[in-house]
Amino acid sequence: MDNFNKILSSKINLNDFLDIISNSINNNEELISYTLQKISKIDGHVCTAICLLNNITFDFDIIKTEPQSYNEHSQQLFEKLISNNIIEKVFETNEIVEWNNEEISNIYIIPLQNKGKLEGLIIINLNNNFSLSQKIKDELNLLIKIFGLIYFNVQTQNEQINNNSNELLITLNETVKNLYKIFNTINEGIVLTNLNNIVIDLNNAASKLLGIPKDEILGKDIRDYLLFLDKKLFKEEIVNNEEAILINSEGSPIPILFHSQKIKVDNIEYNEITIIDITERKLMEDKILEAKYELENKVKIRTQELYALTKQLKDAIHKKEEAQKDNLKLITAINQSNSLVFILDTNLNIQYVNESVLNKTNYDVKELIGKSVLELNCKEQYSENILKLKKRIIEESQSSSELNLISKKGKVFWVWASFAPVKNSEGETINYISIQEDITRIKEYQEELIKAKEQVEKSLNAKTILLNKISHEFRTPLVSILGFSEMLEYEINDHELIEMVFGIKEGGNRLLTSLDSVLLFSELESSTVNLNINKFNIVPIINKIIDYNLQKVNLKGIRIINEIEDEQIALVDKDYFKVIIHHLVDNAIKFTLKGEIKIFSNIYKESEKSFIKISVKDTGIGIKEEDMNYLFDAFKQISEGTNRNFDGFGLGLSLVKRMTEMMNGKIEVESKLNQGSTFSVIFETIN
Amino acid sequence: MKINEKLINSINKLPTLPTIFTAITEAIEDPYTTNTKLANIILTDQSTTLKILKVANSPLYGFHGKIDSISDAILYIGRNEVKDIVFTLSVISMFSKEIKIKGFRPVDFWAHSIAVGVISRNVANAIGEKKLENYFLSGVLHDIGKIIFLEYAGEDYKKVFELVKEKNCLIKEAEKEILGITHEEVGKLLAEKWRIPESIQDVILFHDNCVKSNTSNNNLLISIVHLSNILSHILELGYSGYDIIPKPNTLIWDTLKIKKGTLTELKEKFINDYTSTVKLIML
């Protein structure tokens, strides 16, 4: 502070010093220049030199002179000072040393000390006519001291800085080395090229990727190792991770990520290129892509399958719906059917009944389910018939029966019940179905009919009895009429009278025949006939009948021919056979107005049995084809109506047919209108 | 002449195309083959399957990832195109990628071939050609002879390149002088052996000067490959072993009737399609 005050008070003005201090705090060169300039302002100044001790040679080196052109002059001056041992004097004092002789005069040497040690000299040379006043000397002394203080302080600082920076350099070196190591060990290839794409440096990874030693790559164009497709890669300032293709030493393409940017080192521009092998990544991508395609295909297939399934499902649902509709139809139909429908289990217990059942029986569904269907029968459940029916239902595939059911209210009604098993696909009976029709009405009608029939039968019987009685009552007087008229025939001779008697006899006979027929008919109707069928020669009977009718035939003017041989056996009832033939012959005579009647027989075999066929052929009026069906009806004459030309009740053929059939025979007719008819009866015979 | 014979011999010894390709070709030639059956044949080769799908979905065919099964690929891009893709893959995998001549890497050669294929297909499409099949394959195969030279006459082929540099002559002139046969002729021989369609054989033989062709249709194919070859040189897509950009035969402009500006418009598409297709096929 003291020194500083002195400076303030000195002639060397404040601003100058402040300049010195502010300008030279960190820069000794400037400090020296400034100091020398200040000194040069002293009146009569010729030159000044600053010498500093060289720590190595221990000589003083002239650092700077003012003016600079006096550098050589100063050197010579300094050597003279040394040779005259003047410098030594400076070592002995810390004051300004003055030196004057003939050769050299007006020399002032100011010692420059640092921490009491001489570190330098300031040598000032003035013109001969000038000298330094004590005051200026003091000021100079002070100035130099300040100079020294600042100078050596800065120097120390600089030295310290220098020391520090050395250490830094070492650390830096190591860091760089480490970085380089890292540079060489990382997996990413890094290539440094100049702006002409010539490779300047590359790391191990890059060389490995290329499969080429580093030395061989250095100095080559990086583009030689890339596929030309990547031309644009070298045109842009920054290429950010573009996919590119690297060609390795074997010429194989390798997929890479290419990253490039321009960097500046010591004002020189380079391309810094990063190469990353993405083979693995590509493979992964491929795998992912493959998986994706696979997945998509699977999805497609699944979708198709799903679609097919959906369609199937839809179809199935549709079918089911249709089936349900059908079922519904069926169920509705069954339910609303007028028939009684039961579905039964295998023990014939009710599982289902339709509405008709409920309506008819007045039971609730609950009351019926589980009950045996046969319980509804009004007769005792375990009656013999019901048990039989149950057995039949179970044993036979289908069975039906009339049942007499009774409702809850006690109303009895008849049903026609049919039972059928319901089988599953394996043929096992799983249910029975019973459909029962209410036949009460029919049953009632039936009963009415039976009653009516019985009544009719009764009245028929009465009629027969009546007829029997009547014919008996008729017969007795008739026989006497006939007897007496026959007697009378022989007693009288008057032709007219005989004629009359004949008429009585004829009428009587006809009445008798008719009566016989009626009696026979009623006998047959009452079915109380006892037949006596035996082997029997029929010829005598036929002959007798022909004989009996000869008179009648002759009267009519027709012929009757018997062609039957001597003996013919038939299995017949003698009496009935006689009636049959009689009727046939009588009929033939009755309906034949001219021509002939022929009776003949023939024998034939059929299925090891012998039969005899007896035919009566006439040339009478014949029968219309449409009338054939009525031929054998009782009381019906074909020629019925207003044109009734023929007598009789019309009982004849009906009786013949009945009697023939009663004797196991057959009757046949062949006839043509106006040409004649042939009636034949067939009976069994013996060979 | 000796080299000539050696080459022809080597062509005869050249392995037949991979079974997968033969199987596909046979299946396609059989008119009763269903698409499903064809797809099943392709599906037996997993890597081929994936590549077909990748190429089919690439910008070249323009389906942008919509094709996710081989049967779709057959349906959308067609049987022959699928076959062409398989063919391309097969041919490229048949030849070594070893660098035998400095400055002419097989990979660059294939990149060039693919570029010509891609551009050919694009040009054909641009001029309204409906039947686009074979364009890509024709481009890929147009210089097939050169790869045979590389593979079987490496040392002698080096001389060809030296001669080209020295005399500044056409590559086929040098080939004729040193090997006695041009790459076009060798390519044609190979194409015959492989039973490649005649139209493509013509491309191999005539694409360079674009003269002589039988049918007008064929003419179109040859002209387009001729032009595409030049375009790929101009755009520096791949490398054909030949630095000089040939001049197009002026006759092609009549054949192609290409509109002015079309090629400039397509330039970006050429490059993009090329880049994606090369990556798909070569990696």
Coordinates of N, CA, C and O in Angstrom, one line a residue, chain A residues 293-357:
Chain A
Y293 N -47.9 -63.7 -41.9 CA -48.6 -64.4 -43.0 C -49.3 -65.6 -42.5 O -50.4 -65.9 -42.9
E294 N -48.5 -66.4 -41.7 CA -49.1 -67.6 -41.2 C -50.3 -67.4 -40.4 O -51.4 -68.0 -40.6
L295 N -50.2 -66.3 -39.6 CA -51.4 -66.0 -38.7 C -52.5 -65.6 -39.6 O -53.7 -66.0 -39.4
E296 N -52.2 -64.7 -40.6 CA -53.3 -64.2 -41.4 C -54.0 -65.4 -42.2 O -55.2 -65.4 -42.3
N297 N -53.1 -66.3 -42.6 CA -53.7 -67.5 -43.3 C -54.5 -68.3 -42.4 O -55.6 -68.8 -42.7
K298 N -54.0 -68.4 -41.1 CA -54.8 -69.2 -40.2 C -56.1 -68.5 -39.9 O -57.2 -69.2 -39.9
V299 N -56.0 -67.2 -39.8 CA -57.3 -66.4 -39.6 C -58.2 -66.7 -40.7 O -59.4 -66.9 -40.5
K300 N -57.6 -66.6 -41.9 CA -58.5 -66.8 -43.1 C -59.1 -68.2 -43.1 O -60.3 -68.3 -43.3
I301 N -58.3 -69.2 -42.8 CA -58.8 -70.6 -42.7 C -59.9 -70.7 -41.7 O -61.0 -71.2 -41.9
R302 N -59.5 -70.1 -40.5 CA -60.5 -70.2 -39.4 C -61.8 -69.4 -39.8 O -62.9 -69.9 -39.5
T303 N -61.6 -68.3 -40.4 CA -62.8 -67.5 -40.9 C -63.7 -68.4 -41.8 O -64.9 -68.4 -41.6
Q304 N -63.0 -69.1 -42.7 CA -63.7 -69.9 -43.6 C -64.4 -71.0 -42.9 O -65.6 -71.3 -43.1
E305 N -63.6 -71.6 -42.0 CA -64.2 -72.7 -41.2 C -65.4 -72.2 -40.4 O -66.5 -72.8 -40.3
L306 N -65.2 -71.0 -39.8 CA -66.2 -70.4 -39.0 C -67.5 -70.1 -39.9 O -68.6 -70.4 -39.5
Y307 N -67.2 -69.7 -41.1 CA -68.2 -69.3 -42.0 C -69.0 -70.6 -42.3 O -70.3 -70.6 -42.2
A308 N -68.2 -71.7 -42.6 CA -68.9 -72.9 -42.9 C -69.7 -73.4 -41.8 O -70.9 -73.9 -41.9
L309 N -69.1 -73.3 -40.6 CA -69.8 -73.8 -39.4 C -71.1 -73.0 -39.2 O -72.1 -73.5 -38.9
T310 N -70.9 -71.6 -39.3 CA -72.1 -70.8 -39.1 C -73.2 -71.2 -40.1 O -74.4 -71.3 -39.7
K311 N -72.8 -71.5 -41.3 CA -73.7 -71.9 -42.3 C -74.4 -73.2 -41.9 O -75.6 -73.3 -42.0
Q312 N -73.6 -74.1 -41.5 CA -74.1 -75.4 -41.0 C -75.1 -75.2 -39.9 O -76.2 -75.7 -39.9
L313 N -74.6 -74.3 -38.9 CA -75.5 -74.0 -37.8 C -76.8 -73.4 -38.2 O -77.9 -73.8 -37.8
K314 N -76.7 -72.5 -39.2 CA -77.9 -71.8 -39.7 C -78.8 -72.8 -40.3 O -80.0 -72.8 -40.0
D315 N -78.2 -73.7 -41.1 CA -79.0 -74.7 -41.8 C -79.7 -75.6 -40.7 O -80.9 -75.9 -40.8
A316 N -78.8 -76.0 -39.7 CA -79.3 -76.8 -38.7 C -80.5 -76.2 -38.0 O -81.5 -76.8 -37.7
I317 N -80.3 -74.9 -37.6 CA -81.3 -74.1 -36.9 C -82.6 -74.1 -37.8 O -83.7 -74.3 -37.3
H318 N -82.3 -73.8 -39.1 CA -83.4 -73.7 -40.0 C -84.2 -75.0 -40.0 O -85.4 -75.0 -39.9
K319 N -83.4 -76.1 -40.1 CA -84.0 -77.4 -40.1 C -84.8 -77.7 -38.9 O -85.9 -78.2 -38.9
K320 N -84.1 -77.3 -37.8 CA -84.8 -77.5 -36.5 C -86.1 -76.8 -36.4 O -87.1 -77.3 -35.9
E321 N -86.0 -75.5 -36.9 CA -87.1 -74.7 -36.8 C -88.3 -75.3 -37.6 O -89.4 -75.3 -37.2
E322 N -87.9 -75.8 -38.8 CA -88.9 -76.4 -39.7 C -89.5 -77.6 -38.9 O -90.7 -77.8 -38.9
A323 N -88.5 -78.4 -38.3 CA -88.9 -79.6 -37.6 C -89.8 -79.2 -36.5 O -90.9 -79.9 -36.2
Q324 N -89.4 -78.1 -35.8 CA -90.2 -77.7 -34.7 C -91.6 -77.3 -35.2 O -92.6 -77.6 -34.5
K325 N -91.6 -76.6 -36.3 CA -92.9 -76.2 -36.9 C -93.7 -77.4 -37.2 O -94.9 -77.4 -36.8
D326 N -93.0 -78.4 -37.8 CA -93.7 -79.6 -38.1 C -94.2 -80.3 -36.8 O -95.4 -80.7 -36.7
N327 N -93.3 -80.3 -35.8 CA -93.7 -80.9 -34.5 C -94.9 -80.2 -33.9 O -95.8 -80.8 -33.4
L328 N -94.8 -78.8 -34.0 CA -95.8 -78.0 -33.5 C -97.1 -78.3 -34.2 O -98.2 -78.5 -33.5
K329 N -97.0 -78.5 -35.5 CA -98.2 -78.8 -36.3 C -98.8 -80.1 -35.8 O -100.0 -80.3 -35.6
L330 N -97.8 -81.1 -35.7 CA -98.2 -82.4 -35.2 C -98.8 -82.3 -33.9 O -99.9 -82.9 -33.6
I331 N -98.1 -81.6 -33.0 CA -98.6 -81.5 -31.6 C -100.0 -80.9 -31.6 O -100.9 -81.3 -30.9
T332 N -100.1 -79.7 -32.3 CA -101.4 -79.0 -32.4 C -102.4 -80.0 -32.9 O -103.6 -80.0 -32.4
A333 N -102.1 -80.7 -34.0 CA -103.0 -81.6 -34.6 C -103.5 -82.6 -33.6 O -104.7 -82.9 -33.5
I334 N -102.5 -83.2 -33.0 CA -102.8 -84.3 -32.0 C -103.7 -83.7 -30.9 O -104.7 -84.2 -30.5
N335 N -103.2 -82.5 -30.4 CA -103.9 -81.9 -29.3 C -105.3 -81.6 -29.6 O -106.2 -81.7 -28.8
Q336 N -105.5 -81.1 -30.8 CA -106.8 -80.6 -31.2 C -107.7 -81.7 -31.8 O -108.8 -81.5 -32.2
S337 N -107.1 -82.9 -32.0 CA -107.8 -84.0 -32.7 C -109.0 -84.4 -31.9 O -109.0 -84.3 -30.7
N338 N -110.1 -84.8 -32.6 CA -111.3 -85.2 -31.9 C -111.1 -86.6 -31.3 O -111.8 -87.0 -30.5
S339 N -110.1 -87.3 -31.8 CA -109.8 -88.6 -31.3 C -109.1 -88.4 -29.9 O -108.5 -87.4 -29.7
L340 N -109.2 -89.5 -29.1 CA -108.5 -89.4 -27.8 C -107.1 -90.0 -28.1 O -107.0 -91.1 -28.5
V341 N -106.1 -89.2 -27.8 CA -104.8 -89.6 -28.0 C -104.0 -89.8 -26.7 O -104.0 -88.8 -25.9
F342 N -103.5 -90.9 -26.5 CA -102.7 -91.2 -25.3 C -101.3 -91.6 -25.7 O -101.1 -92.3 -26.6
I343 N -100.3 -91.0 -25.0 CA -98.9 -91.6 -25.1 C -98.6 -92.3 -23.8 O -98.8 -91.7 -22.7
L344 N -98.2 -93.5 -23.9 CA -98.1 -94.3 -22.7 C -96.6 -94.8 -22.6 O -95.9 -94.9 -23.6
D345 N -96.2 -95.0 -21.4 CA -94.9 -95.7 -21.2 C -95.0 -97.2 -21.4 O -96.1 -97.7 -21.8
T346 N -94.0 -97.9 -21.2 CA -94.0 -99.3 -21.6 C -94.9 -100.1 -20.7 O -95.2 -101.2 -21.0
N347 N -95.3 -99.5 -19.5 CA -96.2 -100.2 -18.7 C -97.6 -99.7 -18.9 O -98.5 -100.0 -18.1
L348 N -97.8 -99.0 -20.0 CA -99.1 -98.5 -20.4 C -99.6 -97.4 -19.5 O -100.8 -97.2 -19.4
N349 N -98.7 -96.8 -18.7 CA -99.1 -95.7 -17.9 C -99.1 -94.4 -18.7 O -98.2 -94.2 -19.6
I350 N -100.0 -93.6 -18.4 CA -100.2 -92.4 -19.3 C -99.1 -91.4 -19.1 O -98.7 -91.0 -17.9
Q351 N -98.5 -90.9 -20.2 CA -97.5 -89.9 -20.2 C -98.1 -88.6 -20.7 O -97.7 -87.5 -20.4
Y352 N -98.9 -88.8 -21.7 CA -99.5 -87.6 -22.4 C -100.9 -87.9 -22.8 O -101.2 -89.0 -23.2
V353 N -101.8 -86.9 -22.7 CA -103.1 -87.0 -23.3 C -103.5 -85.8 -24.0 O -103.0 -84.7 -23.7
N354 N -104.3 -85.8 -25.0 CA -104.7 -84.6 -25.7 C -105.9 -84.1 -25.1 O -106.5 -84.6 -24.2
E355 N -106.4 -82.9 -25.6 CA -107.5 -82.2 -25.0 C -108.8 -83.0 -25.0 O -109.6 -83.0 -24.1
S356 N -108.9 -83.8 -26.1 CA -110.1 -84.6 -26.3 C -110.3 -85.5 -25.1 O -111.4 -85.7 -24.6
V357 N -109.2 -86.1 -24.6 CA -109.2 -87.0 -23.5 C -109.8 -86.3 -22.3 O -110.6 -86.8 -21.6

